[in-house]
């Protein structure tokens, strides 16, 4: 089916909420394939890749996680004009905050599918809390393989969000995001 044919499912955007600084990982290949399938079935006109580099890296890998996934999507035939990248985050919470603030809200895209390996319904409720009540979210997770860093990020997100929910203090989620600490990271202009 070509990219311009529509299916019964349609999303303003499909977002990959995991990444890898190694373009050869099996997990990344599966995640990119899942995004490509959604695009090619006409389920979305836009795919969003996320991540600078994992907050645990000491040296910047040369390409962001979002760029690496973008490169693989382009190699699979998805036009570069249909791919957006979020490249500021170092963890899952940051990926969510940055896509909300810099892509989804400015574009008025509220019907979104999230690709997040290992996530469950409770995680979706936490994600809804981060993005806000205006978003109609669908979670794709069960058939996606997990990587060590995606599992670590998901667990850290669960701990952070449980603390936020249990404390009830309305803490600013932006202040809880982890920036990449990698040396040599490109400076934002």
CSV table of C-alpha atoms in Angstrom, one decimal:
chain,number,residue,atom,x,y,z
A,1,UNK,CA,0.0,0.0,0.0
A,2,UNK,CA,1.4,3.4,-0.9
A,3,UNK,CA,1.9,6.2,1.7
A,4,UNK,CA,-0.9,8.2,0.3
A,5,UNK,CA,-3.6,5.5,0.8
A,6,UNK,CA,-5.5,5.7,4.0
A,7,UNK,CA,-6.3,3.0,6.5
A,8,UNK,CA,-9.0,2.8,9.2
A,9,UNK,CA,-6.5,4.1,11.7
A,10,UNK,CA,-5.2,7.7,11.3
A,11,UNK,CA,-2.9,9.7,13.5
A,12,UNK,CA,-1.5,13.3,13.2
A,13,UNK,CA,1.9,11.8,14.0
A,14,UNK,CA,3.5,8.6,15.2
A,15,UNK,CA,6.3,9.1,17.7
A,16,UNK,CA,9.2,6.9,18.5
A,17,UNK,CA,9.9,7.4,22.2
A,18,UNK,CA,13.1,5.3,22.3
A,19,UNK,CA,16.4,5.5,20.5
A,20,UNK,CA,19.9,4.2,20.1
A,21,UNK,CA,23.2,5.8,19.3
A,22,UNK,CA,24.1,2.5,17.5
A,23,UNK,CA,22.4,2.3,14.2
A,24,UNK,CA,23.1,-1.4,14.0
A,25,UNK,CA,21.0,-2.5,17.0
A,26,UNK,CA,18.2,-5.0,16.3
A,27,UNK,CA,15.8,-3.1,18.5
A,28,UNK,CA,16.3,0.1,16.5
A,29,UNK,CA,15.7,-1.7,13.2
A,30,UNK,CA,12.4,-3.1,14.6
A,31,UNK,CA,11.3,0.3,15.9
A,32,UNK,CA,12.1,2.0,12.6
A,33,UNK,CA,10.3,-0.8,10.7
A,34,UNK,CA,7.2,-0.3,12.8
A,35,UNK,CA,7.2,3.4,12.1
A,36,UNK,CA,7.7,2.7,8.4
A,37,UNK,CA,4.8,0.3,8.3
A,38,UNK,CA,2.5,2.9,9.8
A,39,UNK,CA,3.6,5.5,7.3
A,40,UNK,CA,3.3,3.1,4.4
A,41,UNK,CA,-0.2,2.0,5.4
A,42,UNK,CA,-1.3,5.6,5.4
A,43,UNK,CA,-1.9,5.7,9.2
A,44,UNK,CA,0.1,8.9,9.5
A,45,UNK,CA,1.7,11.6,7.3
A,46,UNK,CA,4.3,12.4,9.9
A,47,UNK,CA,6.8,10.3,12.0
A,48,UNK,CA,8.7,11.8,14.8
A,49,UNK,CA,12.0,10.5,16.1
A,50,UNK,CA,13.3,11.5,19.5
A,51,UNK,CA,16.4,11.8,21.6
A,52,UNK,CA,19.8,13.5,21.7
A,53,UNK,CA,21.8,10.9,23.3
A,54,UNK,CA,21.2,8.8,26.4
A,55,UNK,CA,21.9,10.7,29.6
A,56,UNK,CA,24.4,8.1,30.7
A,57,UNK,CA,26.8,8.7,27.7
A,58,UNK,CA,30.0,10.5,28.5
A,59,UNK,CA,30.9,11.3,24.9
A,60,UNK,CA,28.5,12.6,22.3
A,61,UNK,CA,28.2,9.8,19.6
A,62,UNK,CA,28.4,12.2,16.6
A,63,UNK,CA,24.7,11.7,15.6
A,64,UNK,CA,21.7,12.1,17.8
A,65,UNK,CA,19.4,9.2,18.5
A,66,UNK,CA,16.7,11.0,16.5
A,67,UNK,CA,19.0,11.6,13.6
A,68,UNK,CA,20.1,7.9,13.5
A,69,UNK,CA,16.4,6.8,13.4
A,70,UNK,CA,15.7,9.5,10.8
A,71,UNK,CA,18.5,8.3,8.6
A,72,UNK,CA,17.2,4.7,8.7
A,73,UNK,CA,13.6,5.9,7.9
A,74,UNK,CA,14.9,7.8,4.9
A,75,UNK,CA,16.9,4.7,3.8
A,76,UNK,CA,13.6,2.7,4.0
A,77,UNK,CA,11.9,5.1,1.6
A,78,UNK,CA,10.1,7.6,3.8
A,79,UNK,CA,10.6,11.2,2.5
A,80,UNK,CA,12.6,13.4,4.8
A,81,UNK,CA,9.9,16.0,4.6
A,82,UNK,CA,7.6,13.6,6.6
A,83,UNK,CA,10.1,13.1,9.4
A,84,UNK,CA,10.6,15.4,12.4
A,85,UNK,CA,13.3,15.1,15.0
A,86,UNK,CA,13.3,16.1,18.7
A,87,UNK,CA,17.0,16.3,19.7
A,88,UNK,CA,17.2,17.9,23.1
A,89,UNK,CA,16.3,15.1,25.5
A,90,UNK,CA,18.4,12.7,27.5
A,91,UNK,CA,15.5,10.6,29.0
A,92,UNK,CA,11.9,9.5,28.3
A,93,UNK,CA,10.3,12.4,30.3
A,94,UNK,CA,12.4,14.8,28.3
A,95,UNK,CA,11.3,13.3,25.1
A,96,UNK,CA,7.7,13.8,26.0
A,97,UNK,CA,8.1,17.3,27.3
A,98,UNK,CA,10.1,18.4,24.2
A,99,UNK,CA,7.8,16.8,21.6
A,100,UNK,CA,4.8,18.4,23.4
A,101,UNK,CA,6.3,21.9,23.5
A,102,UNK,CA,8.3,22.0,20.3
A,103,UNK,CA,6.3,19.8,17.8
A,104,UNK,CA,2.9,18.6,18.9
A,105,UNK,CA,1.4,21.7,20.4
A,106,UNK,CA,2.8,24.2,17.8
A,107,UNK,CA,1.5,22.0,15.0
A,108,UNK,CA,-1.9,21.4,16.7
A,109,UNK,CA,-1.4,17.6,16.5
A,110,UNK,CA,-3.4,16.0,19.2
A,111,UNK,CA,-4.2,12.5,17.8
A,112,UNK,CA,-0.9,10.7,18.3
A,113,UNK,CA,0.4,7.1,18.4
A,114,UNK,CA,3.4,6.5,20.7
A,115,UNK,CA,5.8,3.7,20.0
A,116,UNK,CA,7.3,2.8,23.4
A,117,UNK,CA,8.8,-0.6,24.0
A,118,UNK,CA,7.6,-2.3,27.2
A,119,UNK,CA,5.0,0.4,28.1
A,120,UNK,CA,1.7,-0.5,29.7
A,121,UNK,CA,-1.6,1.2,30.4
A,122,UNK,CA,-0.3,2.8,33.6
A,123,UNK,CA,2.6,4.3,31.6
A,124,UNK,CA,0.0,5.6,29.1
A,125,UNK,CA,-1.8,7.4,32.0
A,126,UNK,CA,1.5,8.9,33.1
A,127,UNK,CA,2.2,10.0,29.5
A,128,UNK,CA,-1.3,11.5,29.3
A,129,UNK,CA,-0.5,13.5,32.5
A,130,UNK,CA,2.7,14.8,30.9
A,131,UNK,CA,1.2,15.7,27.5
A,132,UNK,CA,-2.1,17.0,28.8
A,133,UNK,CA,-5.8,16.1,28.5
A,134,UNK,CA,-6.2,17.5,25.0
A,135,UNK,CA,-4.2,14.6,23.5
A,136,UNK,CA,-5.8,11.5,22.1
A,137,UNK,CA,-3.1,8.9,22.6
A,138,UNK,CA,-2.6,5.4,21.4
A,139,UNK,CA,0.2,3.3,22.7
A,140,UNK,CA,2.1,0.7,20.7
A,141,UNK,CA,4.4,-1.4,22.9
A,142,UNK,CA,3.7,-5.1,23.1
A,143,UNK,CA,5.2,-6.2,19.9
A,144,UNK,CA,8.3,-3.9,20.1
A,145,UNK,CA,11.6,-5.3,21.4
A,146,UNK,CA,13.2,-3.6,24.4
A,147,UNK,CA,16.7,-2.4,24.7
A,148,UNK,CA,18.7,-1.9,27.9
A,149,UNK,CA,18.4,1.9,27.7
A,150,UNK,CA,14.7,1.9,26.8
A,151,UNK,CA,14.0,-0.3,29.8
A,152,UNK,CA,16.1,1.9,32.0
A,153,UNK,CA,14.3,5.0,30.8
A,154,UNK,CA,10.9,3.5,31.2
A,155,UNK,CA,11.7,2.5,34.8
A,156,UNK,CA,13.1,5.9,35.6
A,157,UNK,CA,10.0,7.5,34.1
A,158,UNK,CA,7.7,5.3,36.2
A,159,UNK,CA,9.6,6.2,39.4
A,160,UNK,CA,9.5,9.9,38.6
A,161,UNK,CA,5.8,9.9,37.6
A,162,UNK,CA,4.8,7.9,40.7
A,163,UNK,CA,6.6,10.4,42.9
A,164,UNK,CA,4.8,13.3,41.1
A,165,UNK,CA,1.4,11.6,41.4
A,166,UNK,CA,1.9,10.6,45.0
A,167,UNK,CA,3.3,13.9,46.2
A,168,UNK,CA,0.5,15.8,44.5
A,169,UNK,CA,2.6,19.0,44.6
A,170,UNK,CA,2.1,19.8,40.9
A,171,UNK,CA,5.9,20.0,40.4
A,172,UNK,CA,7.0,21.4,37.0
A,173,UNK,CA,7.8,18.3,34.9
A,174,UNK,CA,10.3,20.3,32.8
A,175,UNK,CA,12.5,20.6,35.9
A,176,UNK,CA,12.6,16.8,36.3
A,177,UNK,CA,14.0,16.0,32.8
A,178,UNK,CA,17.5,14.8,32.4
A,179,UNK,CA,19.7,16.5,29.9
A,180,UNK,CA,22.4,14.6,28.0
A,181,UNK,CA,25.7,15.1,29.8
A,182,UNK,CA,27.8,14.0,26.8
A,183,UNK,CA,30.9,16.0,26.1
A,184,UNK,CA,31.1,17.4,22.6
A,185,UNK,CA,27.3,17.7,22.3
A,186,UNK,CA,26.4,20.3,19.7
A,187,UNK,CA,25.3,23.6,21.1
A,188,UNK,CA,21.8,24.8,20.4
A,189,UNK,CA,21.7,28.1,18.6
